[in-house]
Amino acid sequence: FPSHDTFHLHAGQWMLEHKEILRSNLFTYPLLDKLYVDLHWLYQICIYSIYSIYSYSGLIVFNSTLIVIALAILWYRIKQESPSKEYLLPFFILLFALSQSFEIRPHVFSWFFLSIQLILIRNALKGNRLSIYLSCLVQVIWINCHSLAILGPIVFLIYFMGAYRDWE
């Protein structure tokens, strides 16, 4: 494995081979055998599974697909909120700013899950009860993929505080 992917791929490989979640750090020198809470275990298993079948080509396609879906959802949401063309410049500035972090890393999952959560929350505010349950399911999966899952409850709270203010 190349060095920047080593930890996540090795962790996913180890967990699939041993059929348990890492509890100690096995791959970084200064922290060998220290207690380790693996916040990315589901991400690591997922990318190692893709890697073991499709090699790096599969990881690149998978990562690119998640990024494109997250950006497409963002584009769709911005376009719904602002039907004028004013949304184009901020969108492309964001795209340019984010392009430096398009590497295969767990934060891409957070972009994807945040995009999905925003759609589900919006649907829930429109009265779709199924969206609330799906939002909870997405949150459980997200929590096991990346530490930025804390954004889910924060965004949920902000949306519903705004909705509550509008109802008064």
Short mmCIF file of C-alpha atoms in Angstrom, two decimals:
data_model
loop_
_atom_site.label_atom_id
_atom_site.label_comp_id
_atom_site.label_asym_id
_atom_site.label_seq_id
_atom_site.Cartn_x
_atom_site.Cartn_y
_atom_site.Cartn_z
CA PHE A 1 0.00 0.00 0.00
CA PRO A 2 1.24 3.56 -0.62
CA SER A 3 2.04 5.38 2.61
CA HIS A 4 -0.95 7.77 2.83
CA ASP A 5 -3.47 4.93 2.56
CA THR A 6 -1.56 2.42 4.63
CA PHE A 7 -3.27 2.89 7.96
CA HIS A 8 -6.89 2.73 6.77
CA LEU A 9 -6.31 -0.12 4.34
CA HIS A 10 -4.28 -2.17 6.82
CA ALA A 11 -6.84 -1.54 9.54
CA GLY A 12 -9.66 -2.70 7.26
CA GLN A 13 -7.66 -5.76 6.23
CA TRP A 14 -6.85 -6.62 9.86
CA MET A 15 -10.49 -6.26 10.97
CA LEU A 16 -11.78 -8.46 8.15
CA GLU A 17 -9.14 -11.11 8.83
CA HIS A 18 -9.68 -11.10 12.62
CA LYS A 19 -13.43 -10.38 12.51
CA GLU A 20 -13.24 -7.73 15.22
CA ILE A 21 -12.82 -3.98 15.51
CA LEU A 22 -9.38 -2.63 16.36
CA ARG A 23 -8.94 -1.87 20.05
CA SER A 24 -5.25 -1.05 20.04
CA ASN A 25 -3.07 0.86 17.61
CA LEU A 26 -1.13 -1.68 15.57
CA PHE A 27 0.20 0.47 12.74
CA THR A 28 1.78 3.69 14.01
CA TYR A 29 5.11 3.52 15.77
CA PRO A 30 4.82 5.87 18.75
CA LEU A 31 1.43 4.49 19.73
CA LEU A 32 1.92 0.76 19.16
CA ASP A 33 -0.37 -1.36 21.33
CA LYS A 34 -1.96 1.70 23.00
CA LEU A 35 -5.72 1.79 23.55
CA TYR A 36 -7.36 2.95 20.34
CA VAL A 37 -10.97 3.87 19.64
CA ASP A 38 -11.43 3.31 15.92
CA LEU A 39 -13.92 5.93 14.76
CA HIS A 40 -13.43 4.93 11.13
CA TRP A 41 -13.89 1.16 11.35
CA LEU A 42 -16.77 0.94 8.87
CA TYR A 43 -14.96 3.22 6.41
CA GLN A 44 -11.81 1.10 6.72
CA ILE A 45 -13.66 -2.15 6.11
CA CYS A 46 -15.48 -0.61 3.16
CA ILE A 47 -12.39 0.74 1.40
CA TYR A 48 -10.37 -2.41 2.03
CA SER A 49 -13.21 -4.50 0.60
CA ILE A 50 -13.27 -2.34 -2.52
CA TYR A 51 -9.46 -2.38 -2.73
CA SER A 52 -9.28 -6.17 -2.39
CA ILE A 53 -11.64 -6.61 -5.36
CA TYR A 54 -10.85 -3.66 -7.63
CA SER A 55 -7.43 -2.39 -6.48
CA TYR A 56 -6.72 1.34 -6.49
CA SER A 57 -8.77 1.89 -9.62
CA GLY A 58 -11.87 0.82 -7.72
CA LEU A 59 -11.01 3.09 -4.78
CA ILE A 60 -10.56 6.05 -7.11
CA VAL A 61 -13.88 5.39 -8.87
CA PHE A 62 -15.68 4.88 -5.53
CA ASN A 63 -14.19 8.02 -3.98
CA SER A 64 -14.92 10.07 -7.11
CA THR A 65 -18.50 8.81 -7.18
CA LEU A 66 -19.09 9.86 -3.56
CA ILE A 67 -17.64 13.32 -4.27
CA VAL A 68 -19.75 13.78 -7.42
CA ILE A 69 -22.93 12.67 -5.61
CA ALA A 70 -22.23 15.01 -2.68
CA LEU A 71 -21.58 17.94 -5.05
CA ALA A 72 -24.63 17.10 -7.17
CA ILE A 73 -26.83 17.10 -4.07
CA LEU A 74 -25.30 20.43 -3.02
CA TRP A 75 -25.92 21.86 -6.50
CA TYR A 76 -29.52 20.62 -6.41
CA ARG A 77 -30.15 22.08 -2.95
CA ILE A 78 -28.61 25.45 -3.82
CA LYS A 79 -30.59 25.59 -7.05
CA GLN A 80 -33.83 24.90 -5.15
CA GLU A 81 -33.12 27.63 -2.61
CA SER A 82 -32.00 30.21 -5.17
CA PRO A 83 -33.51 29.82 -8.65
CA SER A 84 -31.37 32.68 -9.96
CA LYS A 85 -27.86 32.16 -11.26
CA GLU A 86 -26.30 33.79 -8.16
CA TYR A 87 -25.48 30.36 -6.73
CA LEU A 88 -22.97 29.54 -9.47
CA LEU A 89 -20.05 31.62 -8.20
CA PRO A 90 -20.14 30.37 -4.56
CA PHE A 91 -20.55 26.79 -5.80
CA PHE A 92 -17.48 26.97 -8.04
CA ILE A 93 -15.45 28.73 -5.34
CA LEU A 94 -16.37 25.89 -2.96
CA LEU A 95 -15.53 23.29 -5.60
CA PHE A 96 -12.12 24.88 -6.15
CA ALA A 97 -11.46 25.15 -2.39
CA LEU A 98 -12.43 21.53 -1.78
CA SER A 99 -10.47 20.13 -4.72
CA GLN A 100 -7.33 19.98 -2.58
CA SER A 101 -9.00 17.41 -0.35
CA PHE A 102 -10.39 15.01 -2.95
CA GLU A 103 -7.99 12.27 -1.88
CA ILE A 104 -9.19 8.90 -0.63
CA ARG A 105 -9.89 9.78 3.00
CA PRO A 106 -12.80 9.27 5.43
CA HIS A 107 -13.94 12.90 5.27
CA VAL A 108 -15.38 12.22 1.80
CA PHE A 109 -17.91 9.94 3.53
CA SER A 110 -18.83 12.88 5.76
CA TRP A 111 -19.52 15.10 2.72
CA PHE A 112 -21.71 12.36 1.29
CA PHE A 113 -23.61 11.66 4.51
CA LEU A 114 -24.05 15.35 5.29
CA SER A 115 -25.56 15.88 1.84
CA ILE A 116 -27.96 12.98 2.38
CA GLN A 117 -28.86 14.23 5.87
CA LEU A 118 -29.70 17.70 4.56
CA ILE A 119 -32.12 16.26 2.01
CA LEU A 120 -33.71 13.96 4.60
CA ILE A 121 -34.11 16.80 7.11
CA ARG A 122 -35.70 19.01 4.49
CA ASN A 123 -38.12 16.21 3.58
CA ALA A 124 -38.89 15.61 7.27
CA LEU A 125 -39.77 19.30 7.67
CA LYS A 126 -42.19 18.91 4.76
CA GLY A 127 -43.95 16.14 6.71
CA ASN A 128 -42.27 13.01 5.36
CA ARG A 129 -42.04 10.80 8.47
CA LEU A 130 -39.98 8.13 6.69
CA SER A 131 -37.21 10.72 6.23
CA ILE A 132 -36.84 10.96 10.01
CA TYR A 133 -36.22 7.22 10.29
CA LEU A 134 -33.88 7.21 7.30
CA SER A 135 -32.01 10.16 8.83
CA CYS A 136 -31.45 8.12 12.00
CA LEU A 137 -30.18 5.18 9.95
CA VAL A 138 -27.81 7.42 7.97
CA GLN A 139 -26.55 8.89 11.24
CA VAL A 140 -25.77 5.45 12.69
CA ILE A 141 -23.80 4.49 9.58
CA TRP A 142 -22.04 7.87 9.50
CA ILE A 143 -20.97 7.63 13.15
CA ASN A 144 -19.10 4.44 12.33
CA CYS A 145 -17.35 5.92 9.29
CA HIS A 146 -16.00 9.30 10.37
CA SER A 147 -15.72 11.53 13.41
CA LEU A 148 -17.41 14.45 11.64
CA ALA A 149 -20.69 12.59 12.17
CA ILE A 150 -21.24 15.07 14.99
CA LEU A 151 -22.34 17.46 12.22
CA GLY A 152 -25.47 15.37 11.71
CA PRO A 153 -27.11 16.17 15.06
CA ILE A 154 -25.85 19.76 14.91
CA VAL A 155 -27.43 20.35 11.49
CA PHE A 156 -30.59 18.54 12.61
CA LEU A 157 -30.85 20.82 15.65
CA ILE A 158 -30.19 23.99 13.63
CA TYR A 159 -32.82 23.09 11.04
CA PHE A 160 -35.47 22.28 13.61
CA MET A 161 -34.70 25.36 15.71
CA GLY A 162 -35.21 27.44 12.57
CA ALA A 163 -38.41 25.59 11.75
CA TYR A 164 -39.69 26.05 15.31
CA ARG A 165 -38.96 29.79 15.14
CA ASP A 166 -40.90 30.00 11.85
CA TRP A 167 -43.91 28.18 13.36
CA GLU A 168 -44.28 30.70 16.18
#
